[in-house]
Short mmCIF file of C-alpha atoms (C1' of nucleotides) in Angstrom, two decimals:
data_model
loop_
_atom_site.label_atom_id
_atom_site.label_comp_id
_atom_site.label_asym_id
_atom_site.label_seq_id
_atom_site.Cartn_x
_atom_site.Cartn_y
_atom_site.Cartn_z
CA MET A 421 12.97 -6.76 -32.55
CA PHE A 422 11.34 -8.83 -29.85
CA ARG A 423 13.14 -11.98 -30.80
CA LEU A 424 14.57 -14.81 -28.85
CA SER A 425 18.31 -15.02 -29.33
CA LYS A 426 19.56 -17.58 -31.82
CA ILE A 427 21.11 -19.53 -29.01
CA THR A 428 17.68 -19.95 -27.46
CA ASP A 429 16.18 -20.76 -30.81
CA TYR A 430 18.78 -23.44 -31.51
CA GLY A 431 18.61 -24.70 -27.96
CA ILE A 432 14.91 -25.40 -28.18
CA VAL A 433 15.36 -27.04 -31.55
CA LEU A 434 17.98 -29.32 -30.04
CA LEU A 435 15.85 -30.17 -27.06
CA SER A 436 12.94 -30.96 -29.35
CA HIS A 437 15.04 -33.29 -31.41
CA MET A 438 16.31 -35.06 -28.33
CA ALA A 439 12.86 -35.40 -26.83
CA GLY A 440 11.50 -36.63 -30.13
CA SER A 441 14.00 -39.44 -30.31
CA ASP A 442 13.59 -40.66 -26.75
CA ASP A 443 12.03 -44.12 -26.68
CA ARG A 444 8.38 -44.64 -25.77
CA ALA A 445 9.21 -45.99 -22.34
CA GLY A 446 10.44 -42.47 -21.61
CA ASP A 447 14.07 -43.45 -21.27
CA HIS A 448 16.50 -40.78 -22.25
CA VAL A 449 18.73 -41.54 -25.20
CA ILE A 450 22.29 -40.21 -25.28
CA HIS A 451 23.32 -38.02 -28.19
CA ASN A 452 26.72 -36.48 -28.68
CA ALA A 453 27.29 -32.97 -29.89
CA ARG A 454 28.58 -33.94 -33.30
CA GLU A 455 25.61 -36.11 -34.06
CA LEU A 456 23.20 -33.37 -33.03
CA ALA A 457 25.11 -30.73 -34.96
CA ASP A 458 24.86 -32.86 -38.07
CA HIS A 459 21.19 -33.41 -37.55
CA VAL A 460 20.20 -29.79 -37.11
CA ASP A 461 22.82 -28.64 -39.60
CA LEU A 462 24.54 -26.15 -37.32
CA PRO A 463 28.28 -25.71 -36.65
CA LEU A 464 29.59 -28.07 -34.02
CA PRO A 465 31.06 -25.37 -31.75
CA VAL A 466 27.72 -23.63 -31.56
CA VAL A 467 25.81 -26.76 -30.71
CA SER A 468 28.47 -27.71 -28.25
CA LYS A 469 28.25 -24.40 -26.46
CA ILE A 470 24.50 -24.66 -26.13
CA LEU A 471 24.56 -28.22 -24.86
CA LYS A 472 27.16 -27.31 -22.29
CA SER A 473 25.02 -24.56 -20.90
CA LEU A 474 21.91 -26.73 -20.89
CA ALA A 475 23.84 -29.31 -18.93
CA ARG A 476 25.17 -26.72 -16.51
CA GLU A 477 21.63 -25.55 -15.87
CA GLY A 478 20.38 -29.01 -15.19
CA VAL A 479 18.15 -29.51 -18.21
CA LEU A 480 20.46 -32.07 -19.75
CA GLU A 481 22.62 -34.69 -18.16
CA SER A 482 26.13 -34.89 -19.55
CA HIS A 483 28.12 -38.05 -19.99
CA ARG A 484 31.81 -37.41 -20.43
CA GLY A 485 34.41 -39.46 -22.14
CA ALA A 486 34.30 -41.77 -25.13
CA ARG A 487 30.74 -42.69 -26.13
CA GLY A 488 29.56 -39.89 -23.95
CA GLY A 489 27.11 -37.16 -24.87
CA TYR A 490 23.97 -35.62 -23.47
CA SER A 491 20.60 -36.91 -22.47
CA LEU A 492 17.46 -35.19 -21.29
CA LYS A 493 17.14 -34.98 -17.57
CA THR A 494 13.49 -33.97 -17.46
CA ASN A 495 10.29 -35.34 -18.83
CA ALA A 496 9.22 -33.58 -22.01
CA GLU A 497 5.69 -33.15 -20.69
CA ARG A 498 6.94 -31.20 -17.71
CA LEU A 499 9.56 -29.02 -19.32
CA THR A 500 7.95 -25.77 -20.42
CA VAL A 501 8.99 -23.28 -23.05
CA ALA A 502 9.21 -20.68 -20.29
CA GLN A 503 11.75 -22.83 -18.48
CA MET A 504 13.80 -23.45 -21.59
CA ILE A 505 13.94 -19.74 -22.32
CA THR A 506 14.86 -18.93 -18.75
CA VAL A 507 17.68 -21.41 -18.82
CA LEU A 508 18.99 -20.34 -22.19
CA GLU A 509 18.78 -16.60 -21.89
CA GLY A 510 17.71 -15.67 -18.40
CA PRO A 511 14.36 -14.89 -16.83
CA VAL A 512 11.50 -13.72 -19.02
CA ALA A 513 11.48 -10.01 -18.26
CA MET A 514 10.08 -7.90 -21.01
CA THR A 515 11.34 -4.71 -19.42
CA GLU A 516 13.86 -3.90 -16.72
CA CYS A 517 11.23 -3.33 -14.09
CA ALA A 518 9.06 -6.30 -14.95
CA ASP A 519 11.19 -8.86 -13.24
CA SER A 520 12.65 -7.50 -10.03
CA ALA A 521 12.67 -4.10 -8.38
CA GLY A 522 15.58 -1.70 -8.20
CA GLN A 523 16.81 -2.12 -11.77
CA CYS A 524 15.26 0.87 -13.47
CA LEU A 525 16.25 4.43 -12.67
CA HIS A 526 12.73 5.72 -13.16
CA GLU A 527 11.14 3.23 -10.87
CA GLU A 528 9.98 5.71 -8.26
CA SER A 529 8.58 8.39 -10.48
CA CYS A 530 7.11 5.95 -12.97
CA ALA A 531 3.62 4.59 -12.60
CA MET A 532 4.16 1.83 -15.11
CA ARG A 533 5.68 -0.88 -13.02
CA SER A 534 2.41 -2.70 -12.39
CA PRO A 535 1.28 -2.49 -15.99
CA TRP A 536 4.57 -3.96 -17.11
CA GLN A 537 4.27 -6.70 -14.60
CA LEU A 538 0.85 -7.44 -15.94
CA ILE A 539 2.17 -7.75 -19.48
CA ASN A 540 5.07 -9.82 -18.36
CA HIS A 541 2.85 -12.08 -16.36
CA VAL A 542 0.57 -12.73 -19.28
CA VAL A 543 3.41 -13.60 -21.62
CA LYS A 544 5.19 -15.74 -19.09
CA ASN A 545 1.97 -17.54 -18.43
CA ALA A 546 1.46 -18.24 -22.09
CA LEU A 547 4.95 -19.67 -22.32
CA GLU A 548 4.38 -21.83 -19.28
CA GLU A 549 1.40 -23.40 -20.96
CA ILE A 550 3.52 -24.97 -23.68
CA SER A 551 5.63 -28.01 -22.92
CA LEU A 552 8.44 -29.54 -24.89
CA ALA A 553 6.09 -32.42 -25.61
CA ASP A 554 3.60 -29.98 -27.12
CA LEU A 555 6.32 -28.76 -29.44
CA ILE A 556 7.12 -32.14 -30.86
CA ARG A 557 3.45 -32.84 -31.29
CA ALA A 558 3.21 -29.56 -33.20
CA THR A 559 5.68 -30.84 -35.76
CA ASP A 560 2.65 -31.78 -37.77
CA PRO A 561 1.57 -28.43 -39.27
CA LEU A 562 -2.12 -29.10 -38.84
CA ALA A 563 -1.65 -29.96 -35.20
CA ALA A 564 0.03 -26.63 -34.64
CA ILE A 565 -3.11 -24.79 -35.54
CA LEU A 566 -5.55 -27.07 -33.79
CA SER A 567 -3.63 -27.29 -30.57
CA SER A 568 -3.51 -23.52 -30.19
CA PRO A 569 -4.75 -23.14 -26.60
CA ILE A 570 -6.60 -19.87 -27.02
CA GLN A 571 -8.86 -19.05 -29.90
CA PRO A 572 -7.85 -15.63 -31.21
CA ASP A 573 -10.56 -13.08 -31.54
CA GLN A 574 -8.72 -10.44 -33.45
CA PRO A 575 -9.06 -6.94 -31.99
CA ALA A 576 -9.67 -3.85 -34.07
CA ARG A 577 -7.09 -3.23 -36.75
CA LEU A 578 -5.07 -0.07 -36.61
CA GLY A 579 -6.37 2.93 -38.47
CA ASP A 580 -3.37 2.57 -40.74
CA GLY A 581 -1.04 5.47 -41.33
CA MET B 336 17.58 -11.39 -23.00
CA PHE B 337 14.03 -11.51 -24.32
CA ARG B 338 13.38 -7.86 -23.67
CA LEU B 339 11.42 -5.26 -25.49
CA SER B 340 13.69 -2.48 -26.67
CA LYS B 341 13.76 0.66 -24.55
CA ILE B 342 12.13 2.55 -27.36
CA THR B 343 9.16 0.23 -27.12
CA ASP B 344 9.18 0.44 -23.36
CA TYR B 345 9.20 4.22 -23.41
CA GLY B 346 6.68 4.32 -26.21
CA ILE B 347 4.13 2.36 -24.26
CA VAL B 348 4.77 4.48 -21.19
CA LEU B 349 4.10 7.57 -23.26
CA LEU B 350 0.94 6.17 -24.77
CA SER B 351 -0.29 5.20 -21.32
CA HIS B 352 0.29 8.67 -20.03
CA MET B 353 -1.54 10.19 -22.95
CA ALA B 354 -4.45 7.81 -22.67
CA GLY B 355 -4.61 8.39 -18.95
CA SER B 356 -4.98 12.13 -19.38
CA ASP B 357 -7.61 12.04 -22.10
CA ASP B 358 -10.88 13.43 -20.85
CA ARG B 359 -13.79 11.17 -19.89
CA ALA B 360 -15.72 12.03 -23.03
CA GLY B 361 -12.96 10.21 -24.88
CA ASP B 362 -11.66 13.30 -26.59
CA HIS B 363 -7.98 13.21 -27.30
CA VAL B 364 -5.88 15.83 -25.57
CA ILE B 365 -2.85 17.31 -27.32
CA HIS B 366 0.52 17.01 -25.63
CA ASN B 367 3.75 18.32 -26.99
CA ALA B 368 7.02 16.45 -26.86
CA ARG B 369 8.62 18.66 -24.24
CA GLU B 370 5.74 18.32 -21.85
CA LEU B 371 5.73 14.56 -22.22
CA ALA B 372 9.49 14.35 -21.86
CA ASP B 373 9.26 16.29 -18.62
CA HIS B 374 6.52 14.10 -17.36
CA VAL B 375 8.19 10.77 -17.96
CA ASP B 376 11.62 12.21 -17.16
CA LEU B 377 13.31 11.17 -20.37
CA PRO B 378 15.51 13.25 -22.70
CA LEU B 379 13.53 15.30 -25.16
CA PRO B 380 15.23 13.95 -28.30
CA VAL B 381 14.36 10.41 -27.30
CA VAL B 382 10.74 11.19 -26.62
CA SER B 383 10.59 13.18 -29.78
CA LYS B 384 11.92 10.33 -31.85
CA ILE B 385 9.38 7.92 -30.43
CA LEU B 386 6.44 10.26 -30.93
CA LYS B 387 7.46 10.88 -34.49
CA SER B 388 7.46 7.20 -35.28
CA LEU B 389 4.15 6.64 -33.51
CA ALA B 390 2.67 9.40 -35.62
CA ARG B 391 4.14 8.00 -38.79
CA GLU B 392 2.58 4.64 -38.01
CA GLY B 393 -0.81 6.13 -37.41
CA VAL B 394 -1.14 5.56 -33.68
CA LEU B 395 -0.83 9.24 -32.88
CA GLU B 396 -2.04 12.24 -34.74
CA SER B 397 0.50 15.02 -35.02
CA HIS B 398 -0.30 18.72 -34.95
CA ARG B 399 2.47 20.85 -36.34
CA GLY B 400 3.34 24.42 -35.58
CA ALA B 401 3.03 26.52 -32.46
CA ARG B 402 0.76 24.96 -29.83
CA GLY B 403 1.03 21.74 -31.76
CA GLY B 404 1.85 18.33 -30.38
CA TYR B 405 0.46 14.84 -30.51
CA SER B 406 -2.85 13.30 -29.64
CA LEU B 407 -4.04 9.72 -29.61
CA LYS B 408 -5.73 8.61 -32.77
CA THR B 409 -7.23 5.41 -31.44
CA ASN B 410 -9.45 4.49 -28.55
CA ALA B 411 -7.48 3.13 -25.62
CA GLU B 412 -9.83 0.17 -25.30
CA ARG B 413 -9.10 -0.93 -28.82
CA LEU B 414 -5.36 -0.40 -28.98
CA THR B 415 -3.62 -3.59 -27.91
CA VAL B 416 -0.16 -4.14 -26.54
CA ALA B 417 0.53 -6.37 -29.53
CA GLN B 418 -0.24 -3.46 -31.83
CA MET B 419 1.90 -1.05 -29.90
CA ILE B 420 4.83 -3.44 -30.01
CA THR B 421 4.34 -4.08 -33.70
CA VAL B 422 4.34 -0.39 -34.43
CA LEU B 423 7.34 0.38 -32.26
CA GLU B 424 9.62 -2.48 -33.13
CA GLY B 425 8.09 -4.52 -35.88
CA PRO B 426 5.94 -7.63 -35.92
CA VAL B 427 5.99 -9.98 -32.96
CA ALA B 428 8.17 -12.77 -34.31
CA MET B 429 10.00 -14.70 -31.69
CA THR B 430 12.21 -16.41 -34.25
CA GLU B 431 13.04 -15.77 -37.87
CA CYS B 432 10.73 -18.46 -39.12
CA ALA B 433 7.80 -17.66 -36.84
CA ASP B 434 6.55 -14.73 -38.81
CA SER B 435 6.92 -15.31 -42.52
CA ALA B 436 8.51 -17.98 -44.62
CA GLY B 437 11.77 -17.75 -46.52
CA GLN B 438 13.79 -15.95 -43.88
CA CYS B 439 15.66 -18.80 -42.26
CA LEU B 440 18.31 -20.81 -44.07
CA HIS B 441 17.34 -24.02 -42.33
CA GLU B 442 13.70 -23.75 -43.18
CA GLU B 443 13.55 -26.80 -45.43
CA SER B 444 15.51 -29.23 -43.38
CA CYS B 445 14.12 -28.03 -40.09
CA ALA B 446 10.97 -29.53 -38.62
CA MET B 447 10.52 -26.73 -36.13
CA ARG B 448 8.64 -24.17 -38.11
CA SER B 449 5.22 -25.21 -36.86
CA PRO B 450 6.30 -25.45 -33.24
CA TRP B 451 7.73 -21.96 -33.42
CA GLN B 452 4.57 -20.70 -34.98
CA LEU B 453 2.66 -22.25 -32.13
CA ILE B 454 4.79 -20.46 -29.57
CA ASN B 455 4.58 -17.23 -31.44
CA HIS B 456 0.87 -17.53 -31.78
CA VAL B 457 0.39 -18.07 -28.08
CA VAL B 458 2.50 -15.07 -27.13
CA LYS B 459 0.97 -12.83 -29.73
CA ASN B 460 -2.43 -13.85 -28.53
CA ALA B 461 -1.59 -13.01 -24.97
CA LEU B 462 -0.42 -9.58 -26.06
CA GLU B 463 -3.55 -9.03 -28.06
CA GLU B 464 -5.62 -9.61 -24.96
CA ILE B 465 -4.23 -6.53 -23.23
CA SER B 466 -5.40 -3.09 -24.27
CA LEU B 467 -3.93 0.28 -23.50
CA ALA B 468 -6.95 0.86 -21.29
CA ASP B 469 -6.08 -2.25 -19.32
CA LEU B 470 -2.64 -0.84 -18.72
CA ILE B 471 -3.82 2.39 -17.21
CA ARG B 472 -6.27 0.47 -15.06
CA ALA B 473 -3.35 -1.65 -13.89
CA THR B 474 -1.62 1.43 -12.53
CA ASP B 475 -3.15 0.46 -9.23
CA PRO B 476 -0.81 -2.33 -8.06
CA LEU B 477 -3.60 -4.46 -6.67
CA ALA B 478 -5.54 -4.27 -9.89
CA ALA B 479 -2.51 -5.56 -11.75
CA ILE B 480 -2.69 -8.83 -9.91
CA LEU B 481 -6.43 -9.24 -9.90
CA SER B 482 -6.92 -8.41 -13.52
CA SER B 483 -4.46 -11.05 -14.65
CA PRO B 484 -6.53 -12.83 -17.32
CA ILE B 485 -5.20 -16.34 -16.78
CA GLN B 486 -4.69 -17.92 -13.41
CA PRO B 487 -1.20 -19.44 -13.40
CA ASP B 488 -0.94 -23.04 -12.38
CA GLN B 489 2.78 -23.34 -12.04
CA PRO B 490 4.27 -26.33 -13.84
CA ALA B 491 6.93 -28.57 -12.33
CA ARG B 492 10.06 -26.78 -11.27
CA LEU B 493 13.33 -27.70 -12.86
CA GLY B 494 15.40 -30.41 -11.23
CA ASP B 495 17.94 -27.69 -10.48
CA GLY B 496 21.53 -28.10 -11.53
"C1'" DA C 1248 48.92 -47.79 -19.59
"C1'" DC C 1249 47.73 -45.63 -23.85
"C1'" DT C 1250 44.79 -43.62 -27.14
"C1'" DA C 1251 40.68 -41.94 -28.97
"C1'" DT C 1252 36.48 -39.73 -27.92
"C1'" DA C 1253 33.70 -36.16 -25.66
"C1'" DT C 1254 32.57 -32.86 -22.49
"C1'" DC C 1255 34.15 -28.42 -19.51
"C1'" DG C 1256 35.08 -23.81 -19.00
"C1'" DG C 1257 36.58 -19.94 -20.79
"C1'" DA C 1258 38.73 -16.41 -23.78
"C1'" DC C 1259 38.22 -14.10 -27.81
"C1'" DC C 1260 36.61 -11.33 -31.91
"C1'" DA C 1261 33.87 -9.37 -35.72
"C1'" DA C 1262 29.43 -7.80 -36.80
"C1'" DA C 1263 25.05 -6.21 -35.80
"C1'" DT C 1264 21.97 -3.81 -32.89
"C1'" DC C 1265 20.67 -0.32 -29.64
"C1'" DG C 1266 20.26 3.93 -27.20
"C1'" DG C 1267 20.78 8.39 -27.68
"C1'" DT C 1268 22.16 12.97 -29.95
"C1'" DC C 1269 21.99 16.44 -33.39
"C1'" DC C 1270 20.89 19.02 -37.48
"C1'" DT C 1271 18.26 20.90 -41.33
"C1'" DG C 1272 13.69 21.57 -43.11
"C1'" DT C 1273 8.69 22.67 -42.86
"C1'" DA C 1274 4.08 23.85 -41.00
"C1'" DA C 1275 1.13 26.54 -38.06
"C1'" DA C 1276 -0.06 30.31 -34.63
"C1'" DT C 1277 0.44 34.94 -33.12
"C1'" DA D 111 8.14 37.85 -39.30
"C1'" DT D 112 8.99 35.35 -35.46
"C1'" DT D 113 8.37 31.65 -32.54
"C1'" DT D 114 6.92 27.14 -31.61
"C1'" DA D 115 6.86 22.46 -32.63
"C1'" DC D 116 6.92 18.44 -35.66
"C1'" DA D 117 9.52 15.64 -39.87
"C1'" DG D 118 13.11 13.07 -41.37
"C1'" DG D 119 17.28 11.22 -41.22
"C1'" DA D 120 22.38 11.05 -40.35
"C1'" DC D 121 25.43 9.79 -36.99
"C1'" DC D 122 28.14 7.59 -33.18
"C1'" DG D 123 29.60 5.15 -29.04
"C1'" DA D 124 28.53 1.22 -26.31
"C1'" DT D 125 26.65 -3.05 -25.72
"C1'" DT D 126 25.15 -7.50 -27.18
"C1'" DT D 127 25.24 -11.28 -30.15
"C1'" DG D 128 26.82 -15.02 -32.93
"C1'" DG D 129 30.33 -17.76 -33.65
"C1'" DT D 130 35.24 -19.76 -33.15
"C1'" DC D 131 38.96 -21.81 -30.74
"C1'" DC D 132 41.81 -23.69 -27.11
"C1'" DG D 133 43.74 -26.25 -23.16
"C1'" DA D 134 42.05 -29.27 -19.48
"C1'" DT D 135 39.61 -33.33 -17.84
"C1'" DA D 136 36.93 -37.55 -17.78
"C1'" DT D 137 35.68 -42.15 -19.73
"C1'" DA D 138 35.79 -46.40 -22.85
"C1'" DG D 139 38.16 -49.63 -25.25
"C1'" DT D 140 42.36 -52.01 -26.40
#
DNA sequence: ACTATATCGGACCAAATCGGTCCTGTAAAT
DNA sequence: ATTTACAGGACCGATTTGGTCCGATATAGT
């Protein structure tokens, strides 16, 4: 279906909320799992699981114990969507062979490895162009359209079937 | 895992092979399922299934009966990767809410719809920039790198964890 | 020191999706 | 009439996903 997993979806939502509530000085506010779960209206265990993995991967800093929680560890301008996806569900690899060699059985006979790498490269690139900061700016619907980096020039429609 | 399904993977491989073997005049050569299956070294039923759906969706033209098979219905320059993906596994929609409204339960309370649409738009755009013809040109490994439309300027690496 | 609060690291399970096979029907060529 | 090849869909095992739960550990406040 070419979807991100829900974990990734939720994870980026959480990161956006956290980045959005950081103070202007850029200092990172601490939020605990329960508070975040309430805010995004998701079950606590789910949110908890995601935050744990974000902390493990170094995107968030965790603060244990009473009054603990999580805070961003990176500047929202420098954290890209590509990075968030990588951390939450592994490297962006649209096919087996796109990422690293030796995964796909057909690798030798198949002439498609380079084409797939091309596709993968283009998508990855697009995702590296968007930062967490861009996302919170895009919260305004109008901004979302205007800030679109590339102006689409729609290619030919399919002949329909 | 942010992968295309294998069906989509195989489908694009098949289309590339077909486009690659069309004659220079642009006339569309007929290939039957068995021949294609042999060529890409995939089980016949799988290839067959994919070709059927490509025909149903109007990307291929099917020719029934003895000496029948499938031929491309569209010019390789005008058929984009985005279209192929859409046809093989549905619209490019990285999250539930990215494509059309009313799918996601959290839609009202959640401020993320526009950001997701931004992300989706950027990816979709990238995929619309690549045509089937580009893919067969990229079969040469060097070309794959050189033809990359956007020059990556790598953003900050993660602080590691 | 004790208690309450939070994270840590997994195990665990039901449900959905995916990859692949198979079968019956129909159209066209010889 | 026979053979070739597509059409359409049922089907099934294996994997992945989404979500829950638990025992352990660290910190703050009293």
